[in-house]
Backbone as XML, in Angstrom:
<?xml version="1.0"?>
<chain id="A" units="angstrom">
  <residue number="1" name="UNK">
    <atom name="N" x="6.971" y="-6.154" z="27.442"/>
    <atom name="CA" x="7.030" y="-6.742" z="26.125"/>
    <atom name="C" x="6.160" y="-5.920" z="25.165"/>
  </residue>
  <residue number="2" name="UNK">
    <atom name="N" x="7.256" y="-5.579" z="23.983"/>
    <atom name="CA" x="5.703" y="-5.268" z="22.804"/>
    <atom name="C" x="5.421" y="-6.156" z="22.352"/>
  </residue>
  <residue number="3" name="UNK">
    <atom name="N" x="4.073" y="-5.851" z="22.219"/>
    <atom name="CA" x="3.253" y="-6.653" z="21.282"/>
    <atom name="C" x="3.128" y="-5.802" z="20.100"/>
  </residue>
  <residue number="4" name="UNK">
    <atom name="N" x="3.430" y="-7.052" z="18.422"/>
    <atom name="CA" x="3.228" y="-6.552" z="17.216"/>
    <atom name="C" x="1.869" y="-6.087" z="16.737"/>
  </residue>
  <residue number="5" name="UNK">
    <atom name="N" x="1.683" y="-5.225" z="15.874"/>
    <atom name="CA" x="0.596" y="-4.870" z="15.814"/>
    <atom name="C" x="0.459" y="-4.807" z="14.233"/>
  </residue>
  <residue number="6" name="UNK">
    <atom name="N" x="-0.420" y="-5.557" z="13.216"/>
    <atom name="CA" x="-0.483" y="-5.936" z="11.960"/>
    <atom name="C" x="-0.876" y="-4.652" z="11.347"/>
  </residue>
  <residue number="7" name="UNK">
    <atom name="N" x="0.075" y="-3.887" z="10.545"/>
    <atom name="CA" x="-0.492" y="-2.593" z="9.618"/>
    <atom name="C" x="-1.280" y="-2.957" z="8.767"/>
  </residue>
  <residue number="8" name="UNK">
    <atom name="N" x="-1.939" y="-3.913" z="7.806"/>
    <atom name="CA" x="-2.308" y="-4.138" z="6.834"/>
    <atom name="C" x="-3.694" y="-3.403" z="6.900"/>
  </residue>
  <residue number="9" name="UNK">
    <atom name="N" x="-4.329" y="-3.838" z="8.121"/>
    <atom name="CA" x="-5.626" y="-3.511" z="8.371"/>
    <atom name="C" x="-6.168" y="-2.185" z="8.180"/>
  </residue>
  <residue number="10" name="UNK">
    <atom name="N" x="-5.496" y="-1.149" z="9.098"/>
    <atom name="CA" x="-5.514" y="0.009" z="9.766"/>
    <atom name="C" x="-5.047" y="0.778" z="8.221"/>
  </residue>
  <residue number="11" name="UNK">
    <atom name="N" x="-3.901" y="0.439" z="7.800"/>
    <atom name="CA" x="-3.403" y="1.402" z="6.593"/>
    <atom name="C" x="-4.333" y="0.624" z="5.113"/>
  </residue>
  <residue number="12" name="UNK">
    <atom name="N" x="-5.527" y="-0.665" z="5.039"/>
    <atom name="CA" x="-6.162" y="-0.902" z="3.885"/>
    <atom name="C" x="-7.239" y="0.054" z="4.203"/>
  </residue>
  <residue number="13" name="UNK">
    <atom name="N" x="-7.534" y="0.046" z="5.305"/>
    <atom name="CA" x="-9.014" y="0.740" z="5.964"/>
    <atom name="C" x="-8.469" y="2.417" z="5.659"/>
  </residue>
  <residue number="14" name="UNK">
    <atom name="N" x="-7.595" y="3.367" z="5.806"/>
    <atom name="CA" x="-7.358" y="4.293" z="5.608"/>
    <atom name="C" x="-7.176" y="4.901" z="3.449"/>
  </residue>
  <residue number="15" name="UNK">
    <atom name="N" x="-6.465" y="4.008" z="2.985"/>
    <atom name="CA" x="-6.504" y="4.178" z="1.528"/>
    <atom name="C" x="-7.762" y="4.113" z="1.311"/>
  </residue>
  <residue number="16" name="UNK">
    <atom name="N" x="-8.798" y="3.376" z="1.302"/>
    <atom name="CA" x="-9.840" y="2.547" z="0.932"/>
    <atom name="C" x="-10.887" y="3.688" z="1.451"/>
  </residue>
  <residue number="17" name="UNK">
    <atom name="N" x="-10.893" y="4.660" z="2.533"/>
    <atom name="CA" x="-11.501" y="5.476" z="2.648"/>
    <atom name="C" x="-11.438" y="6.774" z="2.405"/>
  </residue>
  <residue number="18" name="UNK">
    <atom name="N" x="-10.451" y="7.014" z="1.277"/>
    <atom name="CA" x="-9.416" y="8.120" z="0.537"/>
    <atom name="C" x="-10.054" y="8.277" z="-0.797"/>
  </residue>
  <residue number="19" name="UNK">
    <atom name="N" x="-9.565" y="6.952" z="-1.383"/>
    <atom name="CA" x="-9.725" y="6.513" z="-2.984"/>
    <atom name="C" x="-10.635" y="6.234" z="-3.165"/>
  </residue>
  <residue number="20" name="UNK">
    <atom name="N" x="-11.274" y="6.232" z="-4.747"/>
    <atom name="CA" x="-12.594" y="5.640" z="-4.953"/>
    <atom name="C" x="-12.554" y="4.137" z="-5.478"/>
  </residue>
  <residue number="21" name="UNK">
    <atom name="N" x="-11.037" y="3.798" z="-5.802"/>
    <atom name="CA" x="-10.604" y="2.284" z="-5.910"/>
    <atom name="C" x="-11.010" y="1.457" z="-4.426"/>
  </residue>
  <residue number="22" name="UNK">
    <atom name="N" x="-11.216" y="0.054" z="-4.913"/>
    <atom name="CA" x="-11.285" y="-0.931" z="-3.828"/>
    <atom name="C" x="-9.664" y="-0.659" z="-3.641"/>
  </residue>
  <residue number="23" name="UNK">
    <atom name="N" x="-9.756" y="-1.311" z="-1.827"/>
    <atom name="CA" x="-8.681" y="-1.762" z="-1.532"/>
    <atom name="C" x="-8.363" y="-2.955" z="-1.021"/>
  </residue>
  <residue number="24" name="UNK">
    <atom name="N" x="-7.372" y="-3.709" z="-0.983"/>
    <atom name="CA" x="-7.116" y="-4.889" z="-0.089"/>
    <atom name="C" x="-5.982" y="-4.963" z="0.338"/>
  </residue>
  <residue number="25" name="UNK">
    <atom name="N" x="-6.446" y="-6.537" z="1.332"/>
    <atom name="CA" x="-5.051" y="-6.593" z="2.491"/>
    <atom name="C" x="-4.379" y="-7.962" z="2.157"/>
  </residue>
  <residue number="26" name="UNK">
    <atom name="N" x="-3.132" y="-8.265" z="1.504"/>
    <atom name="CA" x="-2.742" y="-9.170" z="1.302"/>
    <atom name="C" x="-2.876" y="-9.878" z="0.161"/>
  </residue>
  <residue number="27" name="UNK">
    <atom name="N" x="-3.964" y="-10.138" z="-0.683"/>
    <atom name="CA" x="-4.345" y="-10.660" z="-1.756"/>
    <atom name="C" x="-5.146" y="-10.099" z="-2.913"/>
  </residue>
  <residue number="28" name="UNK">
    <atom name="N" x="-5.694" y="-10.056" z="-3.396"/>
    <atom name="CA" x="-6.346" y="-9.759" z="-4.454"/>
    <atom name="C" x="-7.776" y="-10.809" z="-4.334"/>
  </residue>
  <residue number="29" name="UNK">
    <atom name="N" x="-9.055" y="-10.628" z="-4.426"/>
    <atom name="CA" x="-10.629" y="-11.200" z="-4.448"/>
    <atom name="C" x="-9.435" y="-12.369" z="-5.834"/>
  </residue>
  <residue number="30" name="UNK">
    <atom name="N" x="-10.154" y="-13.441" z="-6.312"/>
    <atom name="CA" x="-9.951" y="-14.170" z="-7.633"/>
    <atom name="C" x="-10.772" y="-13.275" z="-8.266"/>
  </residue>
  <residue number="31" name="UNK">
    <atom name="N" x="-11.958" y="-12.621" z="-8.504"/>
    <atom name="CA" x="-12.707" y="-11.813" z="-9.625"/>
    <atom name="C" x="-12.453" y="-10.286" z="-8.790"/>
  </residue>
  <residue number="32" name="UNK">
    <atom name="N" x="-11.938" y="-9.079" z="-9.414"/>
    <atom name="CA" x="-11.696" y="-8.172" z="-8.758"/>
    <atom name="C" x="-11.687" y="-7.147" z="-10.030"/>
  </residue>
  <residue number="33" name="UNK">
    <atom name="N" x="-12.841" y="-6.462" z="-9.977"/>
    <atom name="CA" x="-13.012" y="-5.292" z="-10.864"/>
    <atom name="C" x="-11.929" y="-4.340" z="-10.358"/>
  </residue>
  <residue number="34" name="UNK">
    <atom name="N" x="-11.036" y="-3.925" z="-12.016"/>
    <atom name="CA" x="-10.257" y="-3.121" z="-12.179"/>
    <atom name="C" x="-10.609" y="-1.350" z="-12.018"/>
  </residue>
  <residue number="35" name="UNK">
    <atom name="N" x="-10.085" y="-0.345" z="-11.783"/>
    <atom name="CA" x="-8.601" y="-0.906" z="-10.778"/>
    <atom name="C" x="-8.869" y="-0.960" z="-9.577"/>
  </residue>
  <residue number="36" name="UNK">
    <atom name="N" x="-7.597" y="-1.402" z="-9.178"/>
    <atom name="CA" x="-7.510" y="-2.046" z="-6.966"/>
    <atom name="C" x="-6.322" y="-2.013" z="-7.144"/>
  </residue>
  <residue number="37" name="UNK">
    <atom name="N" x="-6.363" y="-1.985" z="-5.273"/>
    <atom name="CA" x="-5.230" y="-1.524" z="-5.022"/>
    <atom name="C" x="-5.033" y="-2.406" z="-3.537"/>
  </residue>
  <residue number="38" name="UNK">
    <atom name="N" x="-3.858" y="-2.593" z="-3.651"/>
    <atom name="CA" x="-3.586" y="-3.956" z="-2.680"/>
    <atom name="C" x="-2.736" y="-3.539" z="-2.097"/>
  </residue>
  <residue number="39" name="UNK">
    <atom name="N" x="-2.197" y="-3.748" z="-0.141"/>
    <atom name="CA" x="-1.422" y="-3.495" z="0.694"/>
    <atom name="C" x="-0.996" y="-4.790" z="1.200"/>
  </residue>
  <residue number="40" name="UNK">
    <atom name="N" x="0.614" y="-5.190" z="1.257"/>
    <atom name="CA" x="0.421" y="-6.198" z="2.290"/>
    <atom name="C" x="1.873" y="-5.688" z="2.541"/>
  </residue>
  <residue number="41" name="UNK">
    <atom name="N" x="2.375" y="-6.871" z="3.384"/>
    <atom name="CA" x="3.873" y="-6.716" z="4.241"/>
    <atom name="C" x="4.487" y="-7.188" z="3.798"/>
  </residue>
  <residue number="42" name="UNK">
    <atom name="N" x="5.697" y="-6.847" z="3.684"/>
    <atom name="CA" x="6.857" y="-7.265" z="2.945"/>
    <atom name="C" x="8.463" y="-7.415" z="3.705"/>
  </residue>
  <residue number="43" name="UNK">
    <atom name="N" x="8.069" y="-7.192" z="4.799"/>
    <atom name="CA" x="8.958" y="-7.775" z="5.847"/>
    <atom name="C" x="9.481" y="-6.362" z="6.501"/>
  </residue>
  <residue number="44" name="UNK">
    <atom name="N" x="10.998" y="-6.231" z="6.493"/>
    <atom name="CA" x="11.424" y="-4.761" z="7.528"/>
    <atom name="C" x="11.818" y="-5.223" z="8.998"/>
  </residue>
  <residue number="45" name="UNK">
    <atom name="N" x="13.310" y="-4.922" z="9.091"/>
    <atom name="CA" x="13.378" y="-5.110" z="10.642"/>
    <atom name="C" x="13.339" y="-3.875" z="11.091"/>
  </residue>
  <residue number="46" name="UNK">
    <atom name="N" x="12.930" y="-3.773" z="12.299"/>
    <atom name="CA" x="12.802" y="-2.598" z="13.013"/>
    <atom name="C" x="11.808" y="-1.741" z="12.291"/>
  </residue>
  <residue number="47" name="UNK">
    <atom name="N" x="11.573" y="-1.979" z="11.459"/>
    <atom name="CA" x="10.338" y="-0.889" z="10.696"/>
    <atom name="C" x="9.735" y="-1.734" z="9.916"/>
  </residue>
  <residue number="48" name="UNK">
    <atom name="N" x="8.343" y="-1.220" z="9.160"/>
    <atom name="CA" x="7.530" y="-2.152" z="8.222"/>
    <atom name="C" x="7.854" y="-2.269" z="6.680"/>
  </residue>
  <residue number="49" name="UNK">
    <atom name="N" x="8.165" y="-2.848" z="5.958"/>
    <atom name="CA" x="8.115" y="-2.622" z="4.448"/>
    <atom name="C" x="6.885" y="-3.089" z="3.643"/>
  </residue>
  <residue number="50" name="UNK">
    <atom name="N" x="6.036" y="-1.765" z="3.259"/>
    <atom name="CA" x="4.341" y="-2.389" z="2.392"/>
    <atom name="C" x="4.651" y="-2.340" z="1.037"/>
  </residue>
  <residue number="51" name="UNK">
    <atom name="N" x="4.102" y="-3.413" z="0.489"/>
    <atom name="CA" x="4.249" y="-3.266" z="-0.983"/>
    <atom name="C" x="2.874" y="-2.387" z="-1.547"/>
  </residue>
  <residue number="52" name="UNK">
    <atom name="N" x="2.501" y="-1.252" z="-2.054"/>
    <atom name="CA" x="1.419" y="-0.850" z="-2.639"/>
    <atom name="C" x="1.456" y="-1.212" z="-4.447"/>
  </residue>
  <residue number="53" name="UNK">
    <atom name="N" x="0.132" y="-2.195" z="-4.325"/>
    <atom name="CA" x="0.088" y="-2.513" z="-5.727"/>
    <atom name="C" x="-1.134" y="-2.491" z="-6.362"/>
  </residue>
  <residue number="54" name="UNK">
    <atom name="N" x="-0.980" y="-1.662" z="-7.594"/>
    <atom name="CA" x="-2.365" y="-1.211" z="-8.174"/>
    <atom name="C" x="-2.053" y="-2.394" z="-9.625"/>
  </residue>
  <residue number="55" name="UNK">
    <atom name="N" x="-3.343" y="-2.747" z="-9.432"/>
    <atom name="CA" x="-3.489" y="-3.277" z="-11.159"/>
    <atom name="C" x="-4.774" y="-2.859" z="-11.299"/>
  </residue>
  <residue number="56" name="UNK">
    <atom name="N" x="-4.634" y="-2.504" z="-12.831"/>
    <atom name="CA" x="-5.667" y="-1.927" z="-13.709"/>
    <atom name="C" x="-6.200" y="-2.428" z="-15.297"/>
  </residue>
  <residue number="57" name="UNK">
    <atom name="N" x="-6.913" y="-1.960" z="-16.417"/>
    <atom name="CA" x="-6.910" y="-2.812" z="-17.122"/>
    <atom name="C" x="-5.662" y="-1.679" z="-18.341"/>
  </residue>
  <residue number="58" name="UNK">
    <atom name="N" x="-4.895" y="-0.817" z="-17.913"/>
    <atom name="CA" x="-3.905" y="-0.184" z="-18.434"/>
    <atom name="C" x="-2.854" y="0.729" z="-17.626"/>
  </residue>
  <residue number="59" name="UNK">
    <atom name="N" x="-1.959" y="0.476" z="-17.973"/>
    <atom name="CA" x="-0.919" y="1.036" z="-17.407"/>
    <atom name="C" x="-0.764" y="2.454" z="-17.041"/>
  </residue>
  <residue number="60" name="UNK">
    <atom name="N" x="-1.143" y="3.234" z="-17.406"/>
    <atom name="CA" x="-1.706" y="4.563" z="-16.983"/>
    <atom name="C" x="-2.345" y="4.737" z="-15.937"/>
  </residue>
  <residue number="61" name="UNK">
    <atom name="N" x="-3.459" y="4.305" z="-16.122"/>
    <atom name="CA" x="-4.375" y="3.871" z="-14.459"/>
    <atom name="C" x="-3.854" y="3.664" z="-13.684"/>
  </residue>
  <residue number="62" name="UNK">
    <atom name="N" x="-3.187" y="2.257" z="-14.020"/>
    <atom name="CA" x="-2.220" y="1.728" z="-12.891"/>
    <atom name="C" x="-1.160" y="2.413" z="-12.014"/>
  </residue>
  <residue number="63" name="UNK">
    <atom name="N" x="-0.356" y="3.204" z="-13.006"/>
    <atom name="CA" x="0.463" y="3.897" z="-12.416"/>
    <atom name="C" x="0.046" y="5.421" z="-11.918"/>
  </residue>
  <residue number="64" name="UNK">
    <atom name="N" x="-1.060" y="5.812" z="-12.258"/>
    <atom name="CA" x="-1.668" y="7.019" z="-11.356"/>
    <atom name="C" x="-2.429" y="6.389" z="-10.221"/>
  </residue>
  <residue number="65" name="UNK">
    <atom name="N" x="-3.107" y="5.747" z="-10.305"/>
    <atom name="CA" x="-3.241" y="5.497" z="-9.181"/>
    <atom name="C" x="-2.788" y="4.771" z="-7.673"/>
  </residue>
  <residue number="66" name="UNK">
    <atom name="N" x="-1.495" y="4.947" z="-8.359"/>
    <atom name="CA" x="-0.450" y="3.698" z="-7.400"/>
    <atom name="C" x="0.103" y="5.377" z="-6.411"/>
  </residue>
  <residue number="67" name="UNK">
    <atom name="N" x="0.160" y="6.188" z="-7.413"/>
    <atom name="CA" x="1.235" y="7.561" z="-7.061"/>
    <atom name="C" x="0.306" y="8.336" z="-6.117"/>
  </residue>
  <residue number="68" name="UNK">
    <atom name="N" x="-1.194" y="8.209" z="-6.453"/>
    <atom name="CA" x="-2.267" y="8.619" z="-5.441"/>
    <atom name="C" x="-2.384" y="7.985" z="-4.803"/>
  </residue>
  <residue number="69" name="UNK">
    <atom name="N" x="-2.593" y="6.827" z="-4.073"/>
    <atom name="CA" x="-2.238" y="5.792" z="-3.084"/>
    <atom name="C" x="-0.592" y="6.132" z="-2.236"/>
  </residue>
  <residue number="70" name="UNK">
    <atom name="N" x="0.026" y="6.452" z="-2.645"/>
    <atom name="CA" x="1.799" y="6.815" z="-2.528"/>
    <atom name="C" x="1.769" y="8.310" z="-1.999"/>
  </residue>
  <residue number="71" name="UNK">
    <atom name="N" x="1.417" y="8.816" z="-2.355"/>
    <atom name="CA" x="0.977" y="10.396" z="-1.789"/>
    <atom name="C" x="0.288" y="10.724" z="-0.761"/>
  </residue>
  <residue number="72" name="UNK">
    <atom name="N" x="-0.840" y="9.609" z="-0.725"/>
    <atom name="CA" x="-1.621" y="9.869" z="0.366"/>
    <atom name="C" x="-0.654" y="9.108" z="1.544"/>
  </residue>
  <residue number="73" name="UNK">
    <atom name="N" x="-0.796" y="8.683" z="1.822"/>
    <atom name="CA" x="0.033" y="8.128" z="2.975"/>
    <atom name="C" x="1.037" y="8.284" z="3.077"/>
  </residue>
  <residue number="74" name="UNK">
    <atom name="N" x="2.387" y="9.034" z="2.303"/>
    <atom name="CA" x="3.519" y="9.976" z="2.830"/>
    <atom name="C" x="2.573" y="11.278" z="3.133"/>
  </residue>
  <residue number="75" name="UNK">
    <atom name="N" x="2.153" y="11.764" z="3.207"/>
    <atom name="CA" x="1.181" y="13.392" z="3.330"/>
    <atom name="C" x="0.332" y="12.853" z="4.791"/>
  </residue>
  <residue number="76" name="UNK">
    <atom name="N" x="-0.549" y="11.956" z="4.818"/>
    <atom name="CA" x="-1.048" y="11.873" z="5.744"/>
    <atom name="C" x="-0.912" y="10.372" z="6.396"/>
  </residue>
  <residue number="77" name="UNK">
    <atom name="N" x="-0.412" y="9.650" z="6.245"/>
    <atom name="CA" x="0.113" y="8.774" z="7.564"/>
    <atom name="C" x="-0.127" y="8.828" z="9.078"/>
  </residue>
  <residue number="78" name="UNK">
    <atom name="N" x="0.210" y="10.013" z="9.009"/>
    <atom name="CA" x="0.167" y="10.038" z="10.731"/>
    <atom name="C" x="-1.307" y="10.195" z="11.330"/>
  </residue>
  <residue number="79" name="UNK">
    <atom name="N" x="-2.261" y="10.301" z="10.630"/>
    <atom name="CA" x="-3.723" y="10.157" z="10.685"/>
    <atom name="C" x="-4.478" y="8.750" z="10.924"/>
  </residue>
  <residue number="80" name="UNK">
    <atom name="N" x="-3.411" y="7.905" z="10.107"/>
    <atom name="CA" x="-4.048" y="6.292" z="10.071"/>
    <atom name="C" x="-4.892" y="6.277" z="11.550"/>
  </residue>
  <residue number="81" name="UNK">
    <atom name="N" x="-6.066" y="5.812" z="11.639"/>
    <atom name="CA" x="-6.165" y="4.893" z="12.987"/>
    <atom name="C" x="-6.149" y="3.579" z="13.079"/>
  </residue>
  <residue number="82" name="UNK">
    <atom name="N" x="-5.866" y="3.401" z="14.455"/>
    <atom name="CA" x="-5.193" y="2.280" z="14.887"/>
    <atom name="C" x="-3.861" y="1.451" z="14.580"/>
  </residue>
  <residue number="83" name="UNK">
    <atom name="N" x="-2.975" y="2.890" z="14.182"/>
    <atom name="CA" x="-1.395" y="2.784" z="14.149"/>
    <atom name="C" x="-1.347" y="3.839" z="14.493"/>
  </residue>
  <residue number="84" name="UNK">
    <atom name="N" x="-0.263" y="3.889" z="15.409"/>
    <atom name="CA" x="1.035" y="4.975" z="15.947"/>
    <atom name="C" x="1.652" y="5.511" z="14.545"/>
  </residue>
  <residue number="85" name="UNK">
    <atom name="N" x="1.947" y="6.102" z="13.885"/>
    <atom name="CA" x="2.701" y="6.256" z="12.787"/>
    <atom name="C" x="3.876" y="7.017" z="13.119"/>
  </residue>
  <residue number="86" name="UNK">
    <atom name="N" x="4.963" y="6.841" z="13.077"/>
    <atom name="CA" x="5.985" y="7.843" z="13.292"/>
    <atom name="C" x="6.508" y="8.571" z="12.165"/>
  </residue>
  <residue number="87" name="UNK">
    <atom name="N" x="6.641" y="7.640" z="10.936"/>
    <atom name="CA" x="6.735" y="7.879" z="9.602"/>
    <atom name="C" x="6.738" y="7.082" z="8.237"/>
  </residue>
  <residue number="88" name="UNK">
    <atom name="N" x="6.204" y="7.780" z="7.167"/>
    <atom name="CA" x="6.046" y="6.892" z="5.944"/>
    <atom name="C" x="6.571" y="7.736" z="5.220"/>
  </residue>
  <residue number="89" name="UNK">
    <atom name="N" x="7.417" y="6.433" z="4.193"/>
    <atom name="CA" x="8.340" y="7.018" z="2.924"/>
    <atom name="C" x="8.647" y="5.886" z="1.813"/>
  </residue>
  <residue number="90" name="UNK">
    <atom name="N" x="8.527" y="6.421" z="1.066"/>
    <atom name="CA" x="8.648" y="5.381" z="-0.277"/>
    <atom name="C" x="10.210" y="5.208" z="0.191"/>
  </residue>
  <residue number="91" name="UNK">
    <atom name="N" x="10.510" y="3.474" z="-0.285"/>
    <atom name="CA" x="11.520" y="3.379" z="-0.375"/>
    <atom name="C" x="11.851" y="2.680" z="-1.808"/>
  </residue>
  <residue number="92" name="UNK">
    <atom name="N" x="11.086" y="2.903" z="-2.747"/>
    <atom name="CA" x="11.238" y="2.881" z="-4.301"/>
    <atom name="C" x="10.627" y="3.676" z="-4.808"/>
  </residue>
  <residue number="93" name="UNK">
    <atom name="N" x="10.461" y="3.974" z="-6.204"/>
    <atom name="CA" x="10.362" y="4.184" z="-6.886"/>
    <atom name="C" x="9.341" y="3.814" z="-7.701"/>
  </residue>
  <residue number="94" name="UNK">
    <atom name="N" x="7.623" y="4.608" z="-8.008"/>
    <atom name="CA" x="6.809" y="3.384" z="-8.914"/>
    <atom name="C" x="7.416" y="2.378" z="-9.950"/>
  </residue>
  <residue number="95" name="UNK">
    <atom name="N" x="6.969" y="1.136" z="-9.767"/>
    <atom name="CA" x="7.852" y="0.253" z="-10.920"/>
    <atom name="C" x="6.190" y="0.255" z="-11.909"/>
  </residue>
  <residue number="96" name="UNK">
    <atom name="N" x="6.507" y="0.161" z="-13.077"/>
    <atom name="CA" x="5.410" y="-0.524" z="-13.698"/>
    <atom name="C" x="6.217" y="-1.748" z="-14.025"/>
  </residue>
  <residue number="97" name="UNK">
    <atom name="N" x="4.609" y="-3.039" z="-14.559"/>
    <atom name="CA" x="5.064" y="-4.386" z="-14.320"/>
    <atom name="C" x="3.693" y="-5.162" z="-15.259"/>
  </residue>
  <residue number="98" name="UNK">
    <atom name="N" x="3.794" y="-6.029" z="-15.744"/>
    <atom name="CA" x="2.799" y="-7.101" z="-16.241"/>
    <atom name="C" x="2.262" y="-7.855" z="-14.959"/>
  </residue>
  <residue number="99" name="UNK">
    <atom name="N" x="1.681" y="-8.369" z="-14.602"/>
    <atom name="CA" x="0.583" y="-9.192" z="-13.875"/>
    <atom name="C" x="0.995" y="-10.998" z="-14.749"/>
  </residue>
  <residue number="100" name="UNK">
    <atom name="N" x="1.838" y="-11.854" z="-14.025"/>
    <atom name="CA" x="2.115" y="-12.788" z="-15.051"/>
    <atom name="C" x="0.711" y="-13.602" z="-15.209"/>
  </residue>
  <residue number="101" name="UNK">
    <atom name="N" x="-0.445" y="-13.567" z="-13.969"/>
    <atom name="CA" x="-1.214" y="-14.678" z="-13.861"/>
    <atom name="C" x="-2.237" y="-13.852" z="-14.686"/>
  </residue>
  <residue number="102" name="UNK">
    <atom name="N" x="-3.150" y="-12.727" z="-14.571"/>
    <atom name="CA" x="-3.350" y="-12.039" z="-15.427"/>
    <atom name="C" x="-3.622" y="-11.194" z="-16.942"/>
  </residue>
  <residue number="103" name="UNK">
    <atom name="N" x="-1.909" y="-11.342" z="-16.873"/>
    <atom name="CA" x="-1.444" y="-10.637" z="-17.933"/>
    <atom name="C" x="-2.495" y="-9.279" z="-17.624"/>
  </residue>
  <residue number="104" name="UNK">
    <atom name="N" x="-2.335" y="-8.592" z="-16.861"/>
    <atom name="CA" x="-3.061" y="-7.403" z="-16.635"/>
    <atom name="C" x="-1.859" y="-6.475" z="-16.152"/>
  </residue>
  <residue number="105" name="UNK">
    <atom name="N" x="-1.805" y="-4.562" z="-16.369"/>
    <atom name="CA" x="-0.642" y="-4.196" z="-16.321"/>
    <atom name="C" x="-0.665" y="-3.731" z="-14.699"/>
  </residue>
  <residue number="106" name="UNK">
    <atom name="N" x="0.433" y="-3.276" z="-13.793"/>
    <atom name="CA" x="0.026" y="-3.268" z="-12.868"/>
    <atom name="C" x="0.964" y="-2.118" z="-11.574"/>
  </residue>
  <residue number="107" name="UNK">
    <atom name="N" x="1.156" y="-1.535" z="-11.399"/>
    <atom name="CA" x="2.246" y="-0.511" z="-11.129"/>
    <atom name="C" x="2.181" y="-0.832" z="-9.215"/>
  </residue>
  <residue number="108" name="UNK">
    <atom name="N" x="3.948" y="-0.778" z="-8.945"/>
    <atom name="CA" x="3.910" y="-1.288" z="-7.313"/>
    <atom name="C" x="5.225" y="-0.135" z="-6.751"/>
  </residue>
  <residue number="109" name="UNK">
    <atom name="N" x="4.971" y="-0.143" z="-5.112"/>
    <atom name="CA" x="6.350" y="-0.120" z="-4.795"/>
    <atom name="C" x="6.110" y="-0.166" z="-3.529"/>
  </residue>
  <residue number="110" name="UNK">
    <atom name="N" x="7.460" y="-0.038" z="-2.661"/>
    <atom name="CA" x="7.609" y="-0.645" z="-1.644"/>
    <atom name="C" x="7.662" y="0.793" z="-0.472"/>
  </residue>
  <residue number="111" name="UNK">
    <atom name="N" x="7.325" y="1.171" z="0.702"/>
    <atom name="CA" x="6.494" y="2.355" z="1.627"/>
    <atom name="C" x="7.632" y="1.695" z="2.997"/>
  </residue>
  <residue number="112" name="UNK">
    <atom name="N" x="8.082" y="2.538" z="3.192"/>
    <atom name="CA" x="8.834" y="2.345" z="4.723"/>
    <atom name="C" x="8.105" y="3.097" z="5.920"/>
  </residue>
  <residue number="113" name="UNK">
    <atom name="N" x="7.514" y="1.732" z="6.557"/>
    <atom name="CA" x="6.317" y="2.383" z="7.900"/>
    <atom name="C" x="7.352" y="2.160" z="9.336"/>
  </residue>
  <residue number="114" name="UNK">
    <atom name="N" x="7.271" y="3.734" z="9.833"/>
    <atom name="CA" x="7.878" y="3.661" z="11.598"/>
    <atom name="C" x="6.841" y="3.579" z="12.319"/>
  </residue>
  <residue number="115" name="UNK">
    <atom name="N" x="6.229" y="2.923" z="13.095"/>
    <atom name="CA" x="5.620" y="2.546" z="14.158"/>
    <atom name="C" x="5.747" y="2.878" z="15.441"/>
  </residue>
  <residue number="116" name="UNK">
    <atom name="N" x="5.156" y="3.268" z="16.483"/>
    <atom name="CA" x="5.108" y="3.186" z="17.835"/>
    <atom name="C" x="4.354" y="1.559" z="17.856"/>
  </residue>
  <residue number="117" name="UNK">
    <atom name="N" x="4.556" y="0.781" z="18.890"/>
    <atom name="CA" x="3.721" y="-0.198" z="19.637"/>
    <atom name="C" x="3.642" y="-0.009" z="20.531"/>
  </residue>
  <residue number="118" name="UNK">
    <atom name="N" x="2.288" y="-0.490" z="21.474"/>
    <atom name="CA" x="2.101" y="-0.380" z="22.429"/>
    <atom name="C" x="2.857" y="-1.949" z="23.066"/>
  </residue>
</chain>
């Protein structure tokens, strides 16, 4: 049997030691000095789908630093520890976006992760 193995961790801990932005896994702190940059799961059969989402206090920010977050991990992925990586690839396109709760601007997209499990 495999057992699943949660990317959030392994690939927040890898951005987060890249960038000079905070990173997180799943949520956003409620008070969270701009900008950050947030990883969570977004479902994927047979493979992972991460949403990478930067909000900032302008859209510029936001969206450079979503593309540096996006770069690094198609380029080096296979480095993560404590994932197998077989491969990472955007499977969008940066979107920029408003923040509705916010109203802060905020640039995302969605990363197709191949996995080994043990």
């Amino acid at each position: 049997m495999i057992d699943y193995l949660d990317p959030i961790p392994p690939v927040r801990k890898f951005i987060d030691d890249l960038l000079p932005e905070r990173v997180f896994g799943n949520t956003f702190p409620s008070t969270v000095a701009l900008p950050a940059v947030l990883v969570r799961n977004m479902g994927g059969t047979d493979y992972t789908r991460l949403q990478l989402l930067v909000r900032a206090n302008d859209d510029i920010t936001a969206m450079q630093t979503l593309i540096r977050a996006m770069n690094l991990l198609e380029r080096y992925g296979s480095n993560i520890k404590g994932l197998r990586v077989l491969w990472i690839e955007r499977e969008t396109a940066p979107i920029s976006a408003t923040d509705e709760d916010t109203n802060k601007p905020e640039a995302w997209c969605y990363m197709r992760v191949e996995t080994l499990q043990d």
